[in-house]
């Protein structure tokens, strides 16, 4: 999950809580060479 100590589950719970509170949620991603580019379809 990148540069955070939080687990993916914690992040997803936070996103869901924000959504349920009526907030619009936008999730961004940063692709880093040698780190996570294998996760992106080419």
XYZ file of N, CA and C in Angstrom, residues 38-42:
15
model
N 4.402 -3.392 -11.994
C 3.896 -4.703 -12.405
C 2.395 -4.851 -12.139
N 1.833 -3.983 -11.322
C 0.411 -4.047 -10.976
C -0.484 -3.363 -12.002
N 0.105 -2.711 -12.982
C -0.661 -1.934 -13.953
C -0.662 -2.664 -15.288
N -1.859 -2.799 -15.868
C -1.947 -3.410 -17.191
C -1.368 -2.460 -18.226
N -0.636 -3.004 -19.157
C -0.022 -2.177 -20.212
C -0.805 -2.282 -21.487
